[in-house]
PDB file of C-alpha atoms in Angstrom:
ATOM      1  CA  MET A1113     -15.370  62.500 -38.334  1.00 50.00           C
ATOM      2  CA  ALA A1114     -18.537  63.986 -39.647  1.00 50.00           C
ATOM      3  CA  ALA A1115     -18.794  61.302 -42.360  1.00 51.00           C
ATOM      4  CA  GLY A1116     -18.186  58.563 -39.752  1.00 52.00           C
ATOM      5  CA  ALA A1117     -20.913  59.984 -37.554  1.00 53.00           C
ATOM      6  CA  LEU A1118     -23.280  60.087 -40.475  1.00 58.00           C
ATOM      7  CA  ARG A1119     -22.404  56.477 -41.370  1.00 59.00           C
ATOM      8  CA  GLY A1120     -22.967  55.514 -37.750  1.00 65.00           C
ATOM      9  CA  VAL A1121     -26.453  56.918 -37.936  1.00 71.00           C
ATOM     10  CA  LEU A1122     -27.330  55.329 -41.264  1.00 80.00           C
ATOM     11  CA  TRP A1123     -26.289  51.663 -40.747  1.00 83.00           C
ATOM     12  CA  PRO A1124     -28.695  50.653 -37.930  1.00 84.00           C
ATOM     13  CA  ARG A1125     -31.557  51.916 -40.050  1.00 82.00           C
ATOM     14  CA  ALA A1126     -30.332  49.860 -43.029  1.00 83.00           C
ATOM     15  CA  ALA A1127     -29.986  46.733 -40.847  1.00 84.00           C
ATOM     16  CA  ALA A1128     -33.515  47.165 -39.498  1.00 84.00           C
ATOM     17  CA  GLY A1129     -34.796  47.419 -43.047  1.00 84.00           C
ATOM     18  CA  LEU A1130     -33.003  44.191 -44.079  1.00 85.00           C
ATOM     19  CA  ARG A1131     -34.298  42.334 -41.038  1.00 84.00           C
ATOM     20  CA  ALA A1132     -37.858  43.295 -41.889  1.00 82.00           C
ATOM     21  CA  ALA A1133     -37.432  42.091 -45.478  1.00 81.00           C
ATOM     22  CA  ARG A1134     -35.898  38.771 -44.365  1.00 81.00           C
ATOM     23  CA  ALA A1135     -38.673  38.192 -41.809  1.00 76.00           C
ATOM     24  CA  ALA A1136     -41.310  38.672 -44.512  1.00 71.00           C
ATOM     25  CA  LEU A1137     -39.703  35.978 -46.697  1.00 75.00           C
ATOM     26  CA  ALA A1138     -38.827  33.544 -43.839  1.00 74.00           C
ATOM     27  CA  ALA A1139     -40.696  30.279 -43.348  1.00 71.00           C
ATOM     28  CA  PRO A1140     -42.990  29.921 -40.326  1.00 73.00           C
ATOM     29  CA  ALA A1141     -41.406  28.673 -37.109  1.00 72.00           C
ATOM     30  CA  GLY A1142     -41.111  24.900 -36.811  1.00 70.00           C
ATOM     31  CA  ALA A1143     -40.701  24.299 -40.549  1.00 73.00           C
ATOM     32  CA  ARG A1144     -37.933  21.948 -41.747  1.00 75.00           C
ATOM     33  CA  ALA A1145     -35.718  22.181 -44.831  1.00 78.00           C
ATOM     34  CA  ALA A1146     -36.402  19.860 -47.777  1.00 77.00           C
ATOM     35  CA  SER A1147     -33.014  18.183 -47.287  1.00 80.00           C
ATOM     36  CA  GLU A1148     -34.001  16.873 -43.866  1.00 81.00           C
ATOM     37  CA  MET A1149     -36.035  13.763 -43.220  1.00 80.00           C
ATOM     38  CA  SER A1150     -39.802  13.924 -43.295  1.00 82.00           C
ATOM     39  CA  GLN A1151     -41.839  13.195 -40.189  1.00 82.00           C
ATOM     40  CA  ASP A1152     -42.721   9.655 -41.231  1.00 83.00           C
ATOM     41  CA  MET A1153     -39.022   8.716 -41.453  1.00 85.00           C
ATOM     42  CA  MET A1154     -38.255   9.852 -37.890  1.00 87.00           C
ATOM     43  CA  PRO A1155     -38.220   7.346 -34.985  1.00 88.00           C
ATOM     44  CA  GLY A1156     -41.558   6.976 -33.293  1.00 87.00           C
ATOM     45  CA  PRO A1157     -42.995   5.526 -30.083  1.00 89.00           C
ATOM     46  CA  TYR A1158     -42.591   1.914 -29.033  1.00 91.00           C
ATOM     47  CA  PRO A1159     -44.597  -0.376 -31.396  1.00 91.00           C
ATOM     48  CA  ARG A1160     -47.351  -2.232 -29.566  1.00 91.00           C
ATOM     49  CA  THR A1161     -49.337  -4.009 -32.314  1.00 94.00           C
ATOM     50  CA  PRO A1162     -47.906  -6.302 -35.019  1.00 93.00           C
ATOM     51  CA  GLU A1163     -48.937  -3.755 -37.657  1.00 94.00           C
ATOM     52  CA  GLU A1164     -46.927  -1.091 -35.907  1.00 92.00           C
ATOM     53  CA  ARG A1165     -43.978  -3.458 -35.762  1.00 92.00           C
ATOM     54  CA  ALA A1166     -44.241  -4.183 -39.491  1.00 94.00           C
ATOM     55  CA  ALA A1167     -44.481  -0.476 -40.275  1.00 93.00           C
ATOM     56  CA  ALA A1168     -41.460   0.276 -38.055  1.00 93.00           C
ATOM     57  CA  ALA A1169     -39.446  -2.522 -39.696  1.00 93.00           C
ATOM     58  CA  LYS A1170     -40.275  -1.120 -43.145  1.00 92.00           C
ATOM     59  CA  LYS A1171     -39.291   2.343 -41.982  1.00 92.00           C
ATOM     60  CA  TYR A1172     -35.893   1.109 -40.905  1.00 92.00           C
ATOM     61  CA  ASN A1173     -35.319  -1.006 -44.036  1.00 90.00           C
ATOM     62  CA  MET A1174     -35.359  -4.222 -42.039  1.00 92.00           C
ATOM     63  CA  ARG A1175     -37.208  -7.524 -42.367  1.00 93.00           C
ATOM     64  CA  VAL A1176     -40.019  -8.037 -39.893  1.00 92.00           C
ATOM     65  CA  GLU A1177     -38.301 -11.180 -38.563  1.00 93.00           C
ATOM     66  CA  ASP A1178     -35.089  -9.279 -37.928  1.00 91.00           C
ATOM     67  CA  TYR A1179     -36.680  -6.197 -36.406  1.00 93.00           C
ATOM     68  CA  GLN A1180     -36.342  -6.105 -32.614  1.00 91.00           C
ATOM     69  CA  PRO A1181     -36.898  -2.826 -30.759  1.00 91.00           C
ATOM     70  CA  TYR A1182     -35.261  -2.018 -27.432  1.00 90.00           C
ATOM     71  CA  PRO A1183     -37.364  -3.212 -24.481  1.00 88.00           C
ATOM     72  CA  ASP A1184     -39.783  -0.592 -23.286  1.00 85.00           C
ATOM     73  CA  ASP A1185     -38.449   0.016 -19.788  1.00 84.00           C
ATOM     74  CA  GLY A1186     -38.599   3.789 -19.849  1.00 78.00           C
ATOM     75  CA  LEU A1187     -35.119   4.465 -21.205  1.00 79.00           C
ATOM     76  CA  GLY A1188     -36.605   6.161 -24.219  1.00 74.00           C
ATOM     77  CA  TYR A1189     -35.344   4.319 -27.288  1.00 88.00           C
ATOM     78  CA  GLY A1190     -38.814   4.271 -28.850  1.00 88.00           C
ATOM     79  CA  ASP A1191     -39.100   1.985 -31.854  1.00 89.00           C
ATOM     80  CA  TYR A1192     -35.419   2.206 -32.833  1.00 92.00           C
ATOM     81  CA  PRO A1193     -34.143  -1.302 -33.652  1.00 93.00           C
ATOM     82  CA  MET A1194     -31.785  -3.097 -31.285  1.00 92.00           C
ATOM     83  CA  LEU A1195     -28.874  -4.261 -33.411  1.00 93.00           C
ATOM     84  CA  PRO A1196     -26.077  -6.553 -32.166  1.00 93.00           C
ATOM     85  CA  ASP A1197     -23.293  -4.688 -30.336  1.00 93.00           C
ATOM     86  CA  LYS A1198     -20.605  -5.356 -32.918  1.00 93.00           C
ATOM     87  CA  SER A1199     -18.135  -2.713 -34.013  1.00 93.00           C
ATOM     88  CA  GLN A1200     -17.462  -1.876 -37.643  1.00 94.00           C
ATOM     89  CA  TYR A1201     -14.095  -3.588 -37.354  1.00 93.00           C
ATOM     90  CA  GLU A1202     -15.834  -6.966 -37.229  1.00 93.00           C
ATOM     91  CA  ARG A1203     -17.347  -6.450 -40.685  1.00 94.00           C
ATOM     92  CA  ASP A1204     -15.761  -7.956 -43.768  1.00 94.00           C
ATOM     93  CA  PRO A1205     -12.901  -5.724 -44.917  1.00 94.00           C
ATOM     94  CA  TRP A1206     -12.886  -7.149 -48.445  1.00 96.00           C
ATOM     95  CA  TYR A1207     -16.566  -6.663 -49.275  1.00 96.00           C
ATOM     96  CA  GLN A1208     -17.327  -3.664 -51.479  1.00 96.00           C
ATOM     97  CA  TRP A1209     -19.197  -1.474 -49.027  1.00 95.00           C
ATOM     98  CA  ASP A1210     -20.872   1.693 -50.264  1.00 96.00           C
ATOM     99  CA  GLN A1211     -18.887   3.553 -47.608  1.00 94.00           C
ATOM    100  CA  PRO A1212     -15.661   1.566 -47.243  1.00 94.00           C
ATOM    101  CA  ASP A1213     -14.255   3.587 -44.354  1.00 93.00           C
ATOM    102  CA  MET A1214     -17.456   3.142 -42.348  1.00 93.00           C
ATOM    103  CA  ARG A1215     -18.012  -0.411 -43.699  1.00 95.00           C
ATOM    104  CA  HIS A1216     -21.658   0.574 -44.123  1.00 95.00           C
ATOM    105  CA  ASN A1217     -24.093   0.353 -47.028  1.00 95.00           C
ATOM    106  CA  TRP A1218     -26.565   3.067 -48.013  1.00 93.00           C
ATOM    107  CA  GLY A1219     -29.894   2.611 -46.267  1.00 90.00           C
ATOM    108  CA  GLU A1220     -28.612  -0.016 -43.839  1.00 93.00           C
ATOM    109  CA  PRO A1221     -29.987   0.464 -40.304  1.00 93.00           C
ATOM    110  CA  MET A1222     -27.302   2.022 -38.122  1.00 93.00           C
ATOM    111  CA  HIS A1223     -26.617   0.982 -34.560  1.00 94.00           C
ATOM    112  CA  TRP A1224     -27.686   3.396 -31.829  1.00 93.00           C
ATOM    113  CA  ASP A1225     -24.029   3.762 -30.855  1.00 93.00           C
ATOM    114  CA  PHE A1226     -22.761   3.810 -34.454  1.00 94.00           C
ATOM    115  CA  ASP A1227     -20.473   6.761 -33.762  1.00 94.00           C
ATOM    116  CA  MET A1228     -18.833   4.755 -30.986  1.00 95.00           C
ATOM    117  CA  TYR A1229     -18.387   1.614 -33.106  1.00 95.00           C
ATOM    118  CA  ILE A1230     -16.525   3.265 -35.991  1.00 94.00           C
ATOM    119  CA  ARG A1231     -13.087   1.946 -36.734  1.00 93.00           C
ATOM    120  CA  ASN A1232     -11.322   4.787 -35.002  1.00 94.00           C
ATOM    121  CA  ARG A1233     -13.021   4.051 -31.696  1.00 95.00           C
ATOM    122  CA  VAL A1234     -14.360   1.035 -29.847  1.00 92.00           C
ATOM    123  CA  ASP A1235     -13.433  -2.329 -31.359  1.00 93.00           C
ATOM    124  CA  THR A1236     -15.319  -5.451 -30.295  1.00 92.00           C
ATOM    125  CA  SER A1237     -13.328  -7.898 -32.453  1.00 92.00           C
ATOM    126  CA  PRO A1238     -12.878 -11.270 -30.813  1.00 90.00           C
ATOM    127  CA  THR A1239      -9.411 -12.119 -29.546  1.00 88.00           C
ATOM    128  CA  VAL A1240      -7.230 -14.517 -31.494  1.00 91.00           C
ATOM    129  CA  VAL A1241      -7.056 -16.899 -28.519  1.00 92.00           C
ATOM    130  CA  PRO A1242     -10.159 -17.530 -26.365  1.00 93.00           C
ATOM    131  CA  TRP A1243     -10.421 -15.257 -23.359  1.00 92.00           C
ATOM    132  CA  HIS A1244     -10.247 -17.980 -20.724  1.00 95.00           C
ATOM    133  CA  THR A1245      -7.093 -19.428 -22.298  1.00 96.00           C
ATOM    134  CA  MET A1246      -5.457 -16.006 -22.287  1.00 95.00           C
ATOM    135  CA  SER A1247      -6.391 -15.278 -18.700  1.00 96.00           C
ATOM    136  CA  LYS A1248      -5.269 -18.750 -17.570  1.00 97.00           C
ATOM    137  CA  HIS A1249      -1.874 -18.305 -19.215  1.00 97.00           C
ATOM    138  CA  PHE A1250      -1.436 -14.858 -17.772  1.00 97.00           C
ATOM    139  CA  LEU A1251      -2.425 -15.842 -14.244  1.00 98.00           C
ATOM    140  CA  LEU A1252      -0.160 -18.879 -14.401  1.00 98.00           C
ATOM    141  CA  PHE A1253       2.779 -16.759 -15.481  1.00 98.00           C
ATOM    142  CA  LEU A1254       2.075 -14.074 -12.885  1.00 98.00           C
ATOM    143  CA  SER A1255       1.692 -16.540 -10.043  1.00 98.00           C
ATOM    144  CA  ILE A1256       4.853 -18.427 -10.969  1.00 98.00           C
ATOM    145  CA  MET A1257       6.847 -15.202 -11.159  1.00 98.00           C
ATOM    146  CA  LEU A1258       5.500 -13.962  -7.823  1.00 98.00           C
ATOM    147  CA  ILE A1259       6.219 -17.292  -6.139  1.00 98.00           C
ATOM    148  CA  MET A1260       9.754 -17.330  -7.478  1.00 97.00           C
ATOM    149  CA  PHE A1261      10.407 -13.750  -6.384  1.00 98.00           C
ATOM    150  CA  GLY A1262       8.939 -14.528  -2.985  1.00 97.00           C
ATOM    151  CA  LEU A1263      11.223 -17.540  -2.636  1.00 96.00           C
ATOM    152  CA  GLY A1264      14.119 -15.330  -3.613  1.00 95.00           C
ATOM    153  CA  GLU A1265      13.243 -12.959  -0.794  1.00 95.00           C
ATOM    154  CA  ILE A1266      12.896 -15.724   1.798  1.00 94.00           C
ATOM    155  CA  TYR A1267      16.003 -17.614   0.679  1.00 92.00           C
ATOM    156  CA  PRO A1268      18.346 -15.033  -0.816  1.00 92.00           C
ATOM    157  CA  SER A1269      21.329 -16.099  -2.839  1.00 92.00           C
ATOM    158  CA  TYR A1270      24.769 -14.776  -1.921  1.00 93.00           C
ATOM    159  CA  ARG A1271      28.437 -15.442  -2.693  1.00 93.00           C
ATOM    160  CA  PRO A1272      30.432 -17.537  -0.194  1.00 93.00           C
ATOM    161  CA  VAL A1273      32.266 -14.474   1.121  1.00 93.00           C
ATOM    162  CA  GLY A1274      32.094 -12.540   4.328  1.00 92.00           C
ATOM    163  CA  PRO A1275      30.691  -9.017   4.417  1.00 93.00           C
ATOM    164  CA  LYS A1276      32.836  -6.158   3.145  1.00 93.00           C
ATOM    165  CA  GLN A1277      34.950  -4.558   5.874  1.00 93.00           C
ATOM    166  CA  TYR A1278      34.990  -0.792   6.314  1.00 94.00           C
ATOM    167  CA  PRO A1279      37.369   1.350   8.397  1.00 93.00           C
ATOM    168  CA  PHE A1280      36.630   3.994  11.047  1.00 91.00           C
ATOM    169  CA  ASN A1281      34.255   1.784  13.070  1.00 91.00           C
ATOM    170  CA  ASP A1282      32.275   0.779  10.004  1.00 90.00           C
ATOM    171  CA  LEU A1283      32.096   4.417   8.817  1.00 92.00           C
ATOM    172  CA  TYR A1284      30.235   5.463  11.964  1.00 92.00           C
ATOM    173  CA  LEU A1285      30.516   9.214  11.361  1.00 91.00           C
ATOM    174  CA  GLU A1286      30.098   9.022   7.613  1.00 90.00           C
ATOM    175  CA  LYS A1287      26.803   7.183   7.995  1.00 90.00           C
ATOM    176  CA  GLY A1288      25.407   9.928  10.182  1.00 89.00           C
ATOM    177  CA  GLY A1289      26.443   8.767  13.632  1.00 84.00           C
ATOM    178  CA  ASP A1290      26.368  11.228  16.511  1.00 88.00           C
ATOM    179  CA  PRO A1291      29.853  12.823  16.811  1.00 88.00           C
ATOM    180  CA  ASN A1292      29.366  13.477  20.542  1.00 92.00           C
ATOM    181  CA  LYS A1293      28.744   9.830  21.386  1.00 90.00           C
ATOM    182  CA  LYS A1294      31.457   7.200  21.481  1.00 91.00           C
ATOM    183  CA  PRO A1295      30.958   4.831  18.545  1.00 91.00           C
ATOM    184  CA  PRO A1296      30.964   1.035  19.045  1.00 91.00           C
ATOM    185  CA  THR A1297      34.533  -0.088  18.395  1.00 91.00           C
ATOM    186  CA  VAL A1298      34.897  -2.309  15.337  1.00 90.00           C
ATOM    187  CA  ILE A1299      38.346  -3.675  14.507  1.00 91.00           C
ATOM    188  CA  HIS A1300      38.960  -5.682  11.363  1.00 93.00           C
ATOM    189  CA  TYR A1301      41.918  -8.021  11.205  1.00 92.00           C
ATOM    190  CA  GLU A1302      44.030  -9.254   8.376  1.00 91.00           C
ATOM    191  CA  ILE A1303      43.721 -12.903   7.448  1.00 89.00           C
TER     192      ILE A1303
ATOM    193  CA  MET B 225      23.623 -21.348  -7.140  1.00 59.00           C
ATOM    194  CA  GLY B 226      26.419 -22.698  -4.995  1.00 81.00           C
ATOM    195  CA  ALA B 227      26.982 -25.634  -2.712  1.00 89.00           C
ATOM    196  CA  HIS B 228      26.915 -23.301   0.293  1.00 92.00           C
ATOM    197  CA  LEU B 229      23.349 -22.273  -0.522  1.00 92.00           C
ATOM    198  CA  GLY B 230      22.215 -25.886  -0.833  1.00 90.00           C
ATOM    199  CA  ARG B 231      23.875 -26.751   2.472  1.00 91.00           C
ATOM    200  CA  ARG B 232      22.400 -23.735   4.227  1.00 91.00           C
ATOM    201  CA  TYR B 233      18.812 -23.990   3.026  1.00 91.00           C
ATOM    202  CA  LEU B 234      18.354 -27.702   2.482  1.00 90.00           C
ATOM    203  CA  TRP B 235      20.717 -29.458   4.876  1.00 89.00           C
ATOM    204  CA  ASP B 236      22.662 -28.192   7.833  1.00 84.00           C
ATOM    205  CA  ALA B 237      22.176 -24.498   8.551  1.00 87.00           C
ATOM    206  CA  GLU B 238      24.281 -24.772  11.722  1.00 88.00           C
ATOM    207  CA  ALA B 239      27.468 -25.644   9.889  1.00 89.00           C
ATOM    208  CA  GLU B 240      27.135 -22.919   7.239  1.00 91.00           C
ATOM    209  CA  PRO B 241      28.111 -19.318   8.023  1.00 92.00           C
ATOM    210  CA  ASP B 242      25.336 -16.748   8.085  1.00 91.00           C
ATOM    211  CA  PRO B 243      26.691 -13.750   6.147  1.00 90.00           C
ATOM    212  CA  LEU B 244      24.539 -11.373   8.185  1.00 89.00           C
ATOM    213  CA  ASN B 245      26.115 -12.528  11.496  1.00 88.00           C
ATOM    214  CA  MET B 246      29.782 -12.620  10.734  1.00 84.00           C
ATOM    215  CA  PRO B 247      32.198 -13.153  12.358  1.00 86.00           C
ATOM    216  CA  SER B 248      30.529 -15.053  15.195  1.00 91.00           C
ATOM    217  CA  PHE B 249      33.780 -16.334  16.761  1.00 92.00           C
ATOM    218  CA  PRO B 250      36.478 -14.287  18.515  1.00 91.00           C
ATOM    219  CA  ALA B 251      39.068 -12.967  16.118  1.00 89.00           C
ATOM    220  CA  GLU B 252      42.045 -14.478  17.930  1.00 89.00           C
ATOM    221  CA  LEU B 253      40.634 -18.037  17.976  1.00 90.00           C
ATOM    222  CA  GLY B 254      43.046 -20.263  16.082  1.00 88.00           C
ATOM    223  CA  LEU B 255      45.053 -17.310  14.718  1.00 90.00           C
ATOM    224  CA  PRO B 256      47.301 -15.916  17.457  1.00 89.00           C
ATOM    225  CA  GLY B 257      48.986 -12.601  16.769  1.00 88.00           C
ATOM    226  CA  ARG B 258      46.569 -11.257  14.204  1.00 91.00           C
ATOM    227  CA  GLN B 259      47.303  -7.748  12.984  1.00 93.00           C
ATOM    228  CA  PRO B 260      44.468  -5.244  12.602  1.00 94.00           C
ATOM    229  CA  ARG B 261      44.038  -3.909   9.087  1.00 94.00           C
ATOM    230  CA  ALA B 262      45.798  -0.640   8.465  1.00 93.00           C
ATOM    231  CA  MET B 263      43.922   2.263   6.955  1.00 93.00           C
ATOM    232  CA  VAL B 264      46.272   4.541   4.993  1.00 94.00           C
ATOM    233  CA  ALA B 265      43.970   7.340   3.849  1.00 94.00           C
ATOM    234  CA  SER B 266      42.296   9.435   6.532  1.00 94.00           C
ATOM    235  CA  ALA B 267      38.585  10.021   6.872  1.00 93.00           C
ATOM    236  CA  ALA B 268      39.074  13.722   6.214  1.00 95.00           C
ATOM    237  CA  GLN B 269      40.874  13.041   2.927  1.00 95.00           C
ATOM    238  CA  LEU B 270      38.149  10.657   1.761  1.00 95.00           C
ATOM    239  CA  ALA B 271      35.480  13.156   2.735  1.00 94.00           C
ATOM    240  CA  GLN B 272      37.274  15.981   0.952  1.00 95.00           C
ATOM    241  CA  ALA B 273      37.429  13.912  -2.228  1.00 95.00           C
ATOM    242  CA  ARG B 274      33.682  13.167  -1.858  1.00 95.00           C
ATOM    243  CA  VAL B 275      34.280   9.458  -2.376  1.00 94.00           C
ATOM    244  CA  PRO B 276      31.018   7.450  -2.266  1.00 95.00           C
ATOM    245  CA  LEU B 277      30.565   5.596   1.024  1.00 94.00           C
ATOM    246  CA  GLU B 278      30.738   2.158  -0.591  1.00 93.00           C
ATOM    247  CA  GLN B 279      34.238   2.962  -1.864  1.00 94.00           C
ATOM    248  CA  ARG B 280      35.628   4.263   1.443  1.00 95.00           C
ATOM    249  CA  ASP B 281      37.179   0.917   2.289  1.00 94.00           C
ATOM    250  CA  PHE B 282      40.715  -0.181   3.110  1.00 95.00           C
ATOM    251  CA  CYS B 283      41.839   0.477  -0.493  1.00 94.00           C
ATOM    252  CA  GLY B 284      40.848   4.135  -0.301  1.00 95.00           C
ATOM    253  CA  HIS B 285      44.397   5.471  -0.683  1.00 96.00           C
ATOM    254  CA  HIS B 286      44.813   3.734  -4.036  1.00 96.00           C
ATOM    255  CA  LEU B 287      41.481   5.150  -5.150  1.00 97.00           C
ATOM    256  CA  LEU B 288      42.463   8.675  -4.146  1.00 97.00           C
ATOM    257  CA  ARG B 289      45.706   8.458  -6.119  1.00 96.00           C
ATOM    258  CA  LEU B 290      43.815   7.084  -9.099  1.00 96.00           C
ATOM    259  CA  LEU B 291      41.217   9.855  -9.004  1.00 96.00           C
ATOM    260  CA  ARG B 292      43.899  12.496  -8.714  1.00 95.00           C
ATOM    261  CA  CYS B 293      45.740  11.040 -11.717  1.00 96.00           C
ATOM    262  CA  GLN B 294      42.541  10.851 -13.751  1.00 95.00           C
ATOM    263  CA  ARG B 295      41.730  14.442 -12.985  1.00 95.00           C
ATOM    264  CA  ASP B 296      45.230  15.536 -13.963  1.00 95.00           C
ATOM    265  CA  THR B 297      45.522  13.568 -17.204  1.00 94.00           C
ATOM    266  CA  PHE B 298      41.971  13.943 -18.539  1.00 91.00           C
ATOM    267  CA  PRO B 299      41.037  13.212 -21.383  1.00 91.00           C
ATOM    268  CA  VAL B 300      43.914  10.807 -21.972  1.00 91.00           C
ATOM    269  CA  PRO B 301      42.625   7.537 -20.486  1.00 86.00           C
ATOM    270  CA  TRP B 302      45.660   5.269 -20.587  1.00 93.00           C
ATOM    271  CA  GLN B 303      48.091   7.143 -18.374  1.00 94.00           C
ATOM    272  CA  CYS B 304      46.457   6.033 -15.133  1.00 95.00           C
ATOM    273  CA  HIS B 305      46.446   2.307 -15.899  1.00 96.00           C
ATOM    274  CA  PRO B 306      49.196   1.386 -13.383  1.00 96.00           C
ATOM    275  CA  LEU B 307      47.348   3.149 -10.559  1.00 96.00           C
ATOM    276  CA  ARG B 308      44.097   1.561 -11.692  1.00 96.00           C
ATOM    277  CA  HIS B 309      45.810  -1.847 -11.577  1.00 97.00           C
ATOM    278  CA  ARG B 310      47.064  -1.190  -8.070  1.00 97.00           C
ATOM    279  CA  TRP B 311      43.572  -0.282  -6.864  1.00 97.00           C
ATOM    280  CA  ASP B 312      42.055  -3.293  -8.606  1.00 97.00           C
ATOM    281  CA  SER B 313      44.585  -5.686  -7.093  1.00 97.00           C
ATOM    282  CA  CYS B 314      43.968  -4.168  -3.666  1.00 96.00           C
ATOM    283  CA  GLN B 315      40.239  -4.810  -4.126  1.00 97.00           C
ATOM    284  CA  HIS B 316      41.045  -8.346  -5.231  1.00 97.00           C
ATOM    285  CA  GLU B 317      43.112  -8.962  -2.092  1.00 96.00           C
ATOM    286  CA  ASP B 318      40.220  -7.600  -0.046  1.00 96.00           C
ATOM    287  CA  TYR B 319      37.801 -10.014  -1.739  1.00 96.00           C
ATOM    288  CA  VAL B 320      40.175 -12.934  -1.148  1.00 96.00           C
ATOM    289  CA  MET B 321      40.290 -11.929   2.517  1.00 95.00           C
ATOM    290  CA  ARG B 322      36.496 -12.008   2.620  1.00 95.00           C
ATOM    291  CA  MET B 323      36.537 -15.505   1.130  1.00 95.00           C
ATOM    292  CA  LYS B 324      39.080 -16.588   3.751  1.00 95.00           C
ATOM    293  CA  GLU B 325      36.923 -15.113   6.516  1.00 94.00           C
ATOM    294  CA  PHE B 326      33.958 -17.100   5.229  1.00 94.00           C
ATOM    295  CA  GLU B 327      35.978 -20.281   5.130  1.00 94.00           C
ATOM    296  CA  ARG B 328      37.370 -19.672   8.617  1.00 94.00           C
ATOM    297  CA  GLU B 329      33.862 -19.163   9.940  1.00 94.00           C
ATOM    298  CA  ARG B 330      32.725 -22.357   8.264  1.00 94.00           C
ATOM    299  CA  ARG B 331      35.562 -24.440   9.665  1.00 94.00           C
ATOM    300  CA  LEU B 332      35.024 -23.058  13.153  1.00 94.00           C
ATOM    301  CA  ARG B 333      31.333 -23.912  12.950  1.00 94.00           C
ATOM    302  CA  LEU B 334      32.107 -27.465  11.840  1.00 94.00           C
ATOM    303  CA  ARG B 335      34.602 -27.738  14.696  1.00 94.00           C
ATOM    304  CA  GLN B 336      31.948 -26.511  17.101  1.00 94.00           C
ATOM    305  CA  GLN B 337      29.572 -29.157  15.796  1.00 93.00           C
ATOM    306  CA  ARG B 338      32.159 -31.859  16.239  1.00 94.00           C
ATOM    307  CA  LEU B 339      32.908 -30.705  19.806  1.00 94.00           C
ATOM    308  CA  ARG B 340      29.220 -30.745  20.647  1.00 94.00           C
ATOM    309  CA  GLN B 341      28.799 -34.223  19.244  1.00 93.00           C
ATOM    310  CA  ARG B 342      31.842 -35.449  21.116  1.00 94.00           C
ATOM    311  CA  HIS B 343      30.625 -33.954  24.394  1.00 92.00           C
ATOM    312  CA  GLY B 344      27.167 -35.333  23.716  1.00 86.00           C
ATOM    313  CA  ASP B 345      28.610 -38.837  23.119  1.00 80.00           C
ATOM    314  CA  GLY B 346      30.817 -38.473  26.173  1.00 72.00           C
ATOM    315  CA  ASP B 347      27.844 -37.594  28.413  1.00 66.00           C
ATOM    316  CA  GLY B 348      25.765 -40.396  26.951  1.00 53.00           C
ATOM    317  CA  ASP B 349      28.569 -42.923  27.595  1.00 52.00           C
ATOM    318  CA  SER B 350      29.275 -41.678  31.077  1.00 49.00           C
ATOM    319  CA  GLU B 351      25.586 -41.861  31.967  1.00 45.00           C
TER     320      GLU B 351
END
């Protein structure tokens, strides 16, 4: 107990000493590690002059003709390029990509929503059959089925037999009829 | 599906029986001395056996005997075949009776049509 108490007194002092040493060696606030991107590689404000556009295209490894930033309507994309909204599933599966699972080459400009367009998530692949053909077929099928079922309700099909005959006044009591009231008399005859 | 459906929906609905309104003629018409159907099992017995309502028909006594036999001889399935046959043939007779009722209704409707036509012709000739 005495040793524990002593240890309890000593360790905060040791921690304070370590903290002071670490603070002396730490970098100033706001500094970035060497593994991160430098300031000139970060996205910047919306490019206004053609020189700014050329510089932004070079920054993003794109040709000047291909580079198209998002329109400056206050949504805050800056000079990030607007790439077509195609998912990674639409890219060639047989080409030797640097990152085959992402179907992405090193240095290629990534879409703003790249994490959405990976192959595990949203897929914008075109349908095998054109959309209007698919919808026409489906609506045709649905309407025909509904019409046929509707006709079946209006004109039901039945066997050429009379209704089934039940005893005890058509099971008046069994179907929940009032035992105090006299049930309507139903007599079935042999034929 | 059948000729009766074609006649009812496409041609003459008056001459075809409506299964929801049957029988629409008095029971004694054309069949004097008809006997009412006899119910052998009582309502209390059917209720005690907890028979489903759709099966509490005029063949209920055969069904009760069959159920009793099945309960007694379980799990041997073939010992109740005679009773099963008796219940099935009773149900068959009941179905044949339903067919006969339908046919009777149809013939009475046709007869009614003929009578109306004859009276209609008679009035037209007399006038």
